[in-house]
Tab-separated table of C-alpha atoms in Angstrom:
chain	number	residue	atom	x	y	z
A	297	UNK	CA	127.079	-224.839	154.576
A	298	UNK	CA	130.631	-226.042	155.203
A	299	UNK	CA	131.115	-225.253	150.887
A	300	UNK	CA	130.006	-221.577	152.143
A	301	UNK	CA	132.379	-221.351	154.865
A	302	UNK	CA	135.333	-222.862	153.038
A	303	UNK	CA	134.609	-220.835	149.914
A	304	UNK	CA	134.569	-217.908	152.542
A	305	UNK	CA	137.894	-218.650	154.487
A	306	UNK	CA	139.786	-218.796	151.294
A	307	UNK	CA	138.480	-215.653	150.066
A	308	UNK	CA	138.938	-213.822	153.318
A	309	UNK	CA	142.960	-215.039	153.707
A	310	UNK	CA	143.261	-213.720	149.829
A	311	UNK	CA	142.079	-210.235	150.526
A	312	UNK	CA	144.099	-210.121	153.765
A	313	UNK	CA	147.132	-211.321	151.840
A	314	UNK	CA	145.951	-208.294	149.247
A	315	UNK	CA	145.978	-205.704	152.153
A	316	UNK	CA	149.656	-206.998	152.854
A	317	UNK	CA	151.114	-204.555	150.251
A	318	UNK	CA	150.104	-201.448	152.631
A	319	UNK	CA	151.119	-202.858	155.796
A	320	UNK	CA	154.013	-204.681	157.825
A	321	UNK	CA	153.042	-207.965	157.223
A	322	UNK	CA	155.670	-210.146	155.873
A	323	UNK	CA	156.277	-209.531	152.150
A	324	UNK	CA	155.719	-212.642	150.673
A	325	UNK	CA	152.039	-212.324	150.812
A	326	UNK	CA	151.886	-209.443	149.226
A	327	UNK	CA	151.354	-211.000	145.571
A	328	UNK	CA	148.516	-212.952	146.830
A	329	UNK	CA	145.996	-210.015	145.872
A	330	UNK	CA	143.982	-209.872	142.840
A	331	UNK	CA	143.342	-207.156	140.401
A	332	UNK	CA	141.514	-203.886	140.951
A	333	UNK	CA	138.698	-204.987	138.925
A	334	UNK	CA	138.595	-208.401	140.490
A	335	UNK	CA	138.671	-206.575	143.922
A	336	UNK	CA	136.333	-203.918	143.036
A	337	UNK	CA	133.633	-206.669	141.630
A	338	UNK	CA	133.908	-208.599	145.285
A	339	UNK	CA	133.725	-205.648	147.208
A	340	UNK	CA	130.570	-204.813	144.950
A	341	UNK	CA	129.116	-208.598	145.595
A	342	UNK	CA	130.452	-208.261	149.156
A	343	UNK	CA	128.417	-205.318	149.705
A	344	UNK	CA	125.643	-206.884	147.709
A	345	UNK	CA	124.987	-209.649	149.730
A	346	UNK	CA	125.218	-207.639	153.130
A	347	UNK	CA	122.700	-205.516	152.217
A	348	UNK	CA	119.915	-208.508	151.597
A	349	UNK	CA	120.571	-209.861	155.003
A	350	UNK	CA	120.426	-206.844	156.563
A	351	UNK	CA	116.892	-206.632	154.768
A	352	UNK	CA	116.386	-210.627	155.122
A	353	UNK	CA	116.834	-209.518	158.685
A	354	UNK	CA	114.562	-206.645	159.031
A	355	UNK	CA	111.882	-208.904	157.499
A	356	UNK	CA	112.774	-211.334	160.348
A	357	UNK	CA	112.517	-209.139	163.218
A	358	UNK	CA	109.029	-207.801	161.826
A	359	UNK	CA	108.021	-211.345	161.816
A	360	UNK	CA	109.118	-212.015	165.059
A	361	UNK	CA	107.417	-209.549	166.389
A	362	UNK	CA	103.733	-210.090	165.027
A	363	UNK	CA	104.043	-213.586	166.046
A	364	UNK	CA	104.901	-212.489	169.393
A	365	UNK	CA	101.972	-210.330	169.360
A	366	UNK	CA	99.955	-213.340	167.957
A	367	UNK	CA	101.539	-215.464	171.093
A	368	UNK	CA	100.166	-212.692	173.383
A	369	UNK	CA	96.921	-213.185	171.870
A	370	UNK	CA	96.626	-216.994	172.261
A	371	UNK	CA	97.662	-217.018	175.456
A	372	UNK	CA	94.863	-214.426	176.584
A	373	UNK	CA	92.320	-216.788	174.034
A	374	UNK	CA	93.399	-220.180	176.010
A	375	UNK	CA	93.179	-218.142	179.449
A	376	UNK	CA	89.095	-217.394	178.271
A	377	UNK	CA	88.626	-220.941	176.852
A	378	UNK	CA	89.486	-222.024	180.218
A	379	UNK	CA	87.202	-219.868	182.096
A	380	UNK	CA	84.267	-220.751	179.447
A	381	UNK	CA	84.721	-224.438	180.359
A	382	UNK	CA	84.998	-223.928	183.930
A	383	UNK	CA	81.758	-222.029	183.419
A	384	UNK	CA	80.108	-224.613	181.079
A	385	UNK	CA	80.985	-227.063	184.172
A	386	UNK	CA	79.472	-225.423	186.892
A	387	UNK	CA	76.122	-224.803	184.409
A	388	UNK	CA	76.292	-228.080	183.365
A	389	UNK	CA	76.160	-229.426	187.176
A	390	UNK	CA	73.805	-226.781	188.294
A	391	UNK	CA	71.279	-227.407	185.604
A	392	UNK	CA	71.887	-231.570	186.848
A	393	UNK	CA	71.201	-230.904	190.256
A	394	UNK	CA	67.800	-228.570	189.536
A	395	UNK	CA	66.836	-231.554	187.136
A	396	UNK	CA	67.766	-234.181	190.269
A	397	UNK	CA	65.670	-232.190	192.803
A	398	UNK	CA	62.560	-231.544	190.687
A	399	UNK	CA	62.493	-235.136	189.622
A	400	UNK	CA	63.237	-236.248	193.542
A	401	UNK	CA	59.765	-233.581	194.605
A	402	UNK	CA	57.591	-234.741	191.915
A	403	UNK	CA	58.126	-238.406	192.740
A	404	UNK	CA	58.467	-237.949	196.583
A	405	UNK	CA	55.610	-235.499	197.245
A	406	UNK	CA	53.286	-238.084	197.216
A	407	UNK	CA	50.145	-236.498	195.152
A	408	UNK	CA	52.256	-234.648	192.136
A	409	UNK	CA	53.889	-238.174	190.865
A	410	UNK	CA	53.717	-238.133	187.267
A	411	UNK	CA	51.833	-241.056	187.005
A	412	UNK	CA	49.240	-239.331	189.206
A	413	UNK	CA	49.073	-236.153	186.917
A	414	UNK	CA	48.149	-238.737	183.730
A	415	UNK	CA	46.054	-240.688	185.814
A	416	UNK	CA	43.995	-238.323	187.120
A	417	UNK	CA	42.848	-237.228	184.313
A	418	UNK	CA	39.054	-236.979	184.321
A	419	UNK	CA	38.683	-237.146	180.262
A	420	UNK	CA	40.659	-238.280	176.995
A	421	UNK	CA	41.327	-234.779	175.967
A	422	UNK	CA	42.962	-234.118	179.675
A	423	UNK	CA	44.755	-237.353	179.661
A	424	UNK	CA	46.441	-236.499	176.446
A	425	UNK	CA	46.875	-232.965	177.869
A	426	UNK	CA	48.538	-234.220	181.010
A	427	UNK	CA	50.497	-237.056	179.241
A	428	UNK	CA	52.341	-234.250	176.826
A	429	UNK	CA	53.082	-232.033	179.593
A	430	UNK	CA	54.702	-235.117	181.321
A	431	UNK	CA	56.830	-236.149	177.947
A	432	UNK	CA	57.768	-232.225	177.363
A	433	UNK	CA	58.646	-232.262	181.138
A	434	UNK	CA	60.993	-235.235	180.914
A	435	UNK	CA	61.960	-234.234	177.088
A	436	UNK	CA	63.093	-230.537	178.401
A	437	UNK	CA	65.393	-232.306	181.249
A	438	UNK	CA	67.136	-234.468	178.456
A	439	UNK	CA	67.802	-231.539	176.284
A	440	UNK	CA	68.863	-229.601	178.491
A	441	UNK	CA	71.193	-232.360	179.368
A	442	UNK	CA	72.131	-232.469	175.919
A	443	UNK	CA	72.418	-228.915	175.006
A	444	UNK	CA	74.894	-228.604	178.317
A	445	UNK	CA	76.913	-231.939	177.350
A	446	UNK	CA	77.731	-230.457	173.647
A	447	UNK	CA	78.692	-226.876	175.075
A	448	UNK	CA	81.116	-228.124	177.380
A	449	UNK	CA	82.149	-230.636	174.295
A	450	UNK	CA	82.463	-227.353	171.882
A	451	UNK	CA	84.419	-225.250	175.010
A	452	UNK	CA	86.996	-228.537	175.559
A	453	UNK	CA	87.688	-228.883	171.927
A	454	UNK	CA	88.252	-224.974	170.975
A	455	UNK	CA	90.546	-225.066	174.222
A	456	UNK	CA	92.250	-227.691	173.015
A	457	UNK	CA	92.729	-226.198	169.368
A	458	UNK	CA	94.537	-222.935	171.532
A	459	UNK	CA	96.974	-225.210	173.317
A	460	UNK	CA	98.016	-226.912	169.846
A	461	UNK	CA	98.320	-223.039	168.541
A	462	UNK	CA	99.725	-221.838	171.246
A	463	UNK	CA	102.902	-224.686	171.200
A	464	UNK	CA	102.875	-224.590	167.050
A	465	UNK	CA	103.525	-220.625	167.537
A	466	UNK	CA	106.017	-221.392	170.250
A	467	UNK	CA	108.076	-223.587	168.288
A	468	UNK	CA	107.993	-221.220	165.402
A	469	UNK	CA	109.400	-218.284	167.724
A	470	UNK	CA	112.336	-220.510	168.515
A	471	UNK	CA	112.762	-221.613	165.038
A	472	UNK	CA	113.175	-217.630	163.998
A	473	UNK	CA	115.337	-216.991	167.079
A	474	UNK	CA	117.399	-219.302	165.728
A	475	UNK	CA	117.191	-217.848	161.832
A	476	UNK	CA	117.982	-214.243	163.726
A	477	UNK	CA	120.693	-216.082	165.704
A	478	UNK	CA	122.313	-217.117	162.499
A	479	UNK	CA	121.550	-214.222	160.521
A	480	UNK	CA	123.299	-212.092	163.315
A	481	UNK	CA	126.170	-214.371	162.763
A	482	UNK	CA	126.191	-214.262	158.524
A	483	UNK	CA	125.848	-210.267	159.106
A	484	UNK	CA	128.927	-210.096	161.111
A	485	UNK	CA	130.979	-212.743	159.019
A	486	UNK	CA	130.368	-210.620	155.788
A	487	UNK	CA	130.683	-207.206	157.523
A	488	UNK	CA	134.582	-208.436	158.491
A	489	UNK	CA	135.181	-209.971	154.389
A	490	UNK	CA	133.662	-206.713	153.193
A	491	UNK	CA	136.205	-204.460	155.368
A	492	UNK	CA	139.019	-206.822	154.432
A	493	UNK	CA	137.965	-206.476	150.699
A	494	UNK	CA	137.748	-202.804	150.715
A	495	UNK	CA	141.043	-202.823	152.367
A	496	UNK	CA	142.644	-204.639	150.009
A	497	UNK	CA	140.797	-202.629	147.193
A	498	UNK	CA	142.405	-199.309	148.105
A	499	UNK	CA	145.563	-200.851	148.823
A	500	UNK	CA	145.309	-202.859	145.131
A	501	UNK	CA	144.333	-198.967	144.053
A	502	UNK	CA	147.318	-197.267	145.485
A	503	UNK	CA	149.892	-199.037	143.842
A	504	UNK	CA	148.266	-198.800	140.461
A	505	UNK	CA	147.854	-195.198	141.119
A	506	UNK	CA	151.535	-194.949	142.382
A	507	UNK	CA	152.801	-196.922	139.220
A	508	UNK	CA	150.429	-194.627	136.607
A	509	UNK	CA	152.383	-191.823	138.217
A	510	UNK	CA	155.628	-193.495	137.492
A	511	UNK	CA	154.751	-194.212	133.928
A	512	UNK	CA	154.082	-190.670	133.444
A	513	UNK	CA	156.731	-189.307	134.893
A	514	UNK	CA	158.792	-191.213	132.635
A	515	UNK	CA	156.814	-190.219	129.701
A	516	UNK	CA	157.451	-186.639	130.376
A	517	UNK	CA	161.120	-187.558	130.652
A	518	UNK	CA	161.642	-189.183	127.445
A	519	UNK	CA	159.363	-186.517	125.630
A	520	UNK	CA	161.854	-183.341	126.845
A	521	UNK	CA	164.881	-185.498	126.434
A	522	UNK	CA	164.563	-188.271	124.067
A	523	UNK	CA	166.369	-191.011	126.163
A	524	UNK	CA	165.846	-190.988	129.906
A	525	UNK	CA	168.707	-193.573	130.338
A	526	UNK	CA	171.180	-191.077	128.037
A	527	UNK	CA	170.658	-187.857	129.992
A	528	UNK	CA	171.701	-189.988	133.167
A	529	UNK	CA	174.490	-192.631	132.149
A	530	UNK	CA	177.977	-191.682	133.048
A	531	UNK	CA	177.108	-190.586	136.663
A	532	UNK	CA	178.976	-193.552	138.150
A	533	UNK	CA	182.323	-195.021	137.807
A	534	UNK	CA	180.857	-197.835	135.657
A	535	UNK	CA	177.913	-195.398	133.661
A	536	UNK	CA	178.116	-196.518	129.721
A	537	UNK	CA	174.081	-195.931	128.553
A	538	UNK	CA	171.645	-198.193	128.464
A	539	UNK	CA	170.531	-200.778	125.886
A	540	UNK	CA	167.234	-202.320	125.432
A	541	UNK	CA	166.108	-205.427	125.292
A	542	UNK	CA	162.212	-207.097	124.977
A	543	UNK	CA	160.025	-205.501	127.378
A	544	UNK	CA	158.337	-208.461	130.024
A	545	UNK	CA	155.059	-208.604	131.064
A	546	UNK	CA	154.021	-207.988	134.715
A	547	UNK	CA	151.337	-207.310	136.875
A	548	UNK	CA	150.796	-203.989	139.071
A	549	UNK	CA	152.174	-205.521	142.309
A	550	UNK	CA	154.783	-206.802	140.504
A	551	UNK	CA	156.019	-203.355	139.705
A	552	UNK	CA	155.438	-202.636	143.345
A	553	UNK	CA	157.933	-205.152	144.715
A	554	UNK	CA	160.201	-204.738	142.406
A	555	UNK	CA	160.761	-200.846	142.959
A	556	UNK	CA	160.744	-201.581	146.843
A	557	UNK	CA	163.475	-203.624	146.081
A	558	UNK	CA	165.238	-201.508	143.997
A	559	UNK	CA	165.006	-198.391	147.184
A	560	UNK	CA	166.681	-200.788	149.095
A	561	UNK	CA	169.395	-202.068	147.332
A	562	UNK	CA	170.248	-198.757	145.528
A	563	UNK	CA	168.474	-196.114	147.137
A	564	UNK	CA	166.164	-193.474	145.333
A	565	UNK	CA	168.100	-190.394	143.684
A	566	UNK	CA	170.605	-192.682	141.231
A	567	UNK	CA	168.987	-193.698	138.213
A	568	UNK	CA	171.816	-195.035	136.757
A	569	UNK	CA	172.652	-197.030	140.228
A	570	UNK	CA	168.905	-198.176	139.983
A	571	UNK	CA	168.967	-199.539	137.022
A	572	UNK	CA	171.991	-201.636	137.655
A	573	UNK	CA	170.709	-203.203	140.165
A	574	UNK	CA	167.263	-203.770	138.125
A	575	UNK	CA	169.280	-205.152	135.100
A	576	UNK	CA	170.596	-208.123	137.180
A	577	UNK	CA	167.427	-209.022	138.460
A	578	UNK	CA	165.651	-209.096	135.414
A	579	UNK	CA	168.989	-210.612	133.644
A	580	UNK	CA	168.260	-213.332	136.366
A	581	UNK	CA	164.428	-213.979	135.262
A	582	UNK	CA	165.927	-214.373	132.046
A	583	UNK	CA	168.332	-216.637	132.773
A	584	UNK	CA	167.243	-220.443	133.068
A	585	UNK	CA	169.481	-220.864	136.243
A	586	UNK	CA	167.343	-218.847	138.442
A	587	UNK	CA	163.934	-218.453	138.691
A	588	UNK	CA	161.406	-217.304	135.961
A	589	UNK	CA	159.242	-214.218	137.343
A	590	UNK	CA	160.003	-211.317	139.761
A	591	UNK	CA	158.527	-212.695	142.790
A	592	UNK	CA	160.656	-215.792	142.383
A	593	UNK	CA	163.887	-213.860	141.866
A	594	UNK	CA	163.739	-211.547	144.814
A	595	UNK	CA	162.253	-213.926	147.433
A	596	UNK	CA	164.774	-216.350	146.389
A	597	UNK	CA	166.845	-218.008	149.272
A	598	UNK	CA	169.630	-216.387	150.667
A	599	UNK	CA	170.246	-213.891	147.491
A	600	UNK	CA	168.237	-210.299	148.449
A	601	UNK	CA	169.242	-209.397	152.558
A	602	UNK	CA	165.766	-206.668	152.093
A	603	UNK	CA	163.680	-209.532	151.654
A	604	UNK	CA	164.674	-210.899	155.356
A	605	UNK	CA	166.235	-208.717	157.651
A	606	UNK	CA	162.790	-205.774	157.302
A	607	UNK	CA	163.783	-203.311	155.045
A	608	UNK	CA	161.650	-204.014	152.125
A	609	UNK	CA	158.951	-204.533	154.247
A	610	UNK	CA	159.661	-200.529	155.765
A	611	UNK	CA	159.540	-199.719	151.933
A	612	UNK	CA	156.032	-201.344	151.020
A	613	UNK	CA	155.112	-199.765	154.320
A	614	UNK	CA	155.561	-195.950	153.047
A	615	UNK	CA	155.842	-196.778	149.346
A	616	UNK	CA	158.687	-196.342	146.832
A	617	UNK	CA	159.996	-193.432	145.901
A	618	UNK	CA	158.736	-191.974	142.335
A	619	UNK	CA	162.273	-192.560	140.559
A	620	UNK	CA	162.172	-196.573	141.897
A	621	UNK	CA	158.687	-196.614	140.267
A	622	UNK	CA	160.422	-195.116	136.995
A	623	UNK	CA	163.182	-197.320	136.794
A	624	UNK	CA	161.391	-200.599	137.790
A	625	UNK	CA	158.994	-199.737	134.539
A	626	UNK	CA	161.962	-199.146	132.568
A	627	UNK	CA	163.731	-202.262	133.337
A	628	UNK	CA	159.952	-203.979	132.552
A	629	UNK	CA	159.844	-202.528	129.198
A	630	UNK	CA	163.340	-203.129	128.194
A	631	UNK	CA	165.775	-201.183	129.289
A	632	UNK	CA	168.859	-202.290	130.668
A	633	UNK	CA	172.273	-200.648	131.815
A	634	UNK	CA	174.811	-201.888	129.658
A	635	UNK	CA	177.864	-201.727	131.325
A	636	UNK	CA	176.333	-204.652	133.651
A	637	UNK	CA	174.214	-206.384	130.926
A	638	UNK	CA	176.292	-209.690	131.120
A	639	UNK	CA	176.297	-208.867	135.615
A	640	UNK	CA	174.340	-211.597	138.031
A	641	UNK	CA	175.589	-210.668	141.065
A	642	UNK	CA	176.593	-207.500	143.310
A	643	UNK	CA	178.045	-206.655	146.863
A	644	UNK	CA	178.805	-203.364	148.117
A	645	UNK	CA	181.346	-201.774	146.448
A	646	UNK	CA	183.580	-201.922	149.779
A	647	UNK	CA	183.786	-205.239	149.656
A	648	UNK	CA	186.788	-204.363	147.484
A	649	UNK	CA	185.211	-207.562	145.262
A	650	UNK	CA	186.035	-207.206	141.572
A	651	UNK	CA	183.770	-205.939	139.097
A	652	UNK	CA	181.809	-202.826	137.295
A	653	UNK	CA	181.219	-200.419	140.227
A	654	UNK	CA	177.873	-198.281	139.955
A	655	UNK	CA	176.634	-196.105	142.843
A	656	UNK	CA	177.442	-198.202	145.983
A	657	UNK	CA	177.482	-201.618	144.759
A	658	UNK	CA	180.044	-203.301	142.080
A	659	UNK	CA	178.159	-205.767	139.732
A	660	UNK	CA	179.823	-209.010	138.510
């Protein structure tokens, strides 16, 4: 059980870290999420699982109540095999005291002892006559006896049979309380994982919508111009095209964060300003002196202001703008702006810091 609920707390803090990338949470959770698929296959299992104990639970609660209804009819069973022993009782002690007051006249009466009855017998055939009505007389008591002694045996026992029921299916209505109890419990646990999972699932769906979007948008691009970094190089004082280099391999969110990035260091309408900015991060990834993937890049201390003082976190919020998308993918597949190729660094151009000035920052 504690396996189950481990297993389950870890899963549970990875799909809210997942649902991160559509809300104001802090940032750096937001690459804590799985994959569509992987999200789509634990919502499905999610799903799966709360629907058999909502069944396992409907099976309870039809079992709960036919043992209730078997309770009832215990109870009323017990109540009878108490009045049928009472009753075998009182029988019992009436047929003893007719048996004590027949036996009391016949030997008190003085002429209808039942010695006098054999003795007074007048021939063989009389005296055996008289002598078997005395034995049946004295045999019918002791039956009697008998018979009454066994029937108030047979009433005790069956009563007593009913009271062992009658706890047994007791302690199994508290045993499936308890199941229902816990069942109640498992049903709510895996109602709030299945929310969080779907959450995350159309969060995890978003971006790879928003990024497909990108990628065709700058498909379209290159098709009616040939080079989408061509038509725009030259817009800025430090504009000189763009060269290309091996494209790197990254995963949907990584895309994400890295356009929400771009938005707020170089805002959304400059491609060319964009790119700048997304050829020193990558040059950084590259580069052995700073870290090796995205995530490690922007969150690293002290070097992107987004990443601390809220803005990037506004940006997830609402999503990047189409062109961030654009350039982010472009920058992942290669391209780079070439008049800052060799850049690590930027500040705002009025700074008045030396360097290749594109858009509002100058690149060093």
């Amino acid at each position: 059980m504690n396996k189950k609920w481990k297993a389950r707390i870890r899963r549970t803090f990875a799909l809210i870290c997942a649902a991160a990338v559509c809300s104001t949470a802090p940032v750096t959770a937001v690459f804590a999420e799985d994959s569509v698929e992987d999200l789509e296959e634990q919502t499905s299992s999610l799903q799966n699982e709360l629907d058999s104990l909502n069944d396992e639970l409907t099976g309870l609660s039809s079992e709960i109540s036919e043992l209730a209804s078997r309770i009832e009819e215990t109870d009323a069973s017990v109540q009878k095999a108490e009045l049928d022993l009472a009753a075998a009782r009182l029988n019992e002690e009436m047929q003893y005291d007719a048996m004590k007051k027949r036996i009391k006249y016949m030997y008190e009466a003085g002429n209808t002892s039942l010695l006098e009855i054999i003795f007074s017998s007048k021939s063989m055939g009389e005296f055996l006559n008289n002598t078997e009505f005395v034995q049946n007389v004295t045999e019918y008591d002791r039956n009697k006896l008998e018979e009454l002694e066994q029937i108030h045996n047979d009433v005790k026992e069956k009563e007593q049979a009913l009271l062992d029921e009658q706890a047994s299916l007791q302690e199994m209505q508290q045993e499936l309380s308890q199941r229902q109890e816990s069942l109640n419990s498992a049903i709510a646990s895996t109602s709030s994982e299945l929310d969080a999972s779907s959450e995350a699932l159309q969060a995890a769906r978003d971006a790879q919508a928003a990024a497909q979007a990108a990628l065709e948008a700058e498909q379209e691009q290159a098709a009616s111009q040939g080079n989408s970094g061509s038509s725009s190089g030259g817009q800025t004082s430090g504009g000189s095209g763009t060269s290309t280099v091996p494209p790197a391999s990254a995963e949907t969110t990584d895309l994400v964060l890295f356009a929400a990035l771009l938005q707020c260091e170089a805002g959304s309408t400059n491609y060319d300003a964009l790119l700048a900015v997304a050829t020193v991060v990558m040059n950084r990834v590259a580069s052995p002196s700073y870290p090796n993937t995205l995530y490690g890049v922007i969150y690293q201390s002290g070097q992107f202001a987004p990443t601390w003082n809220g803005s990037l976190s506004r940006v997830l919020a609402q999503g990047p703008a189409s062109l961030c998308y654009q350039v982010a993918q472009d920058a992942l597949n290669g391209a780079r702006l070439s008049a800052v190729s060799s850049c690590y660094s930027f500040r705002a151009a009025s700074t008045g810091h030396a360097g290749v000035v594109v858009g509002g920052n100058v690149f060093f």
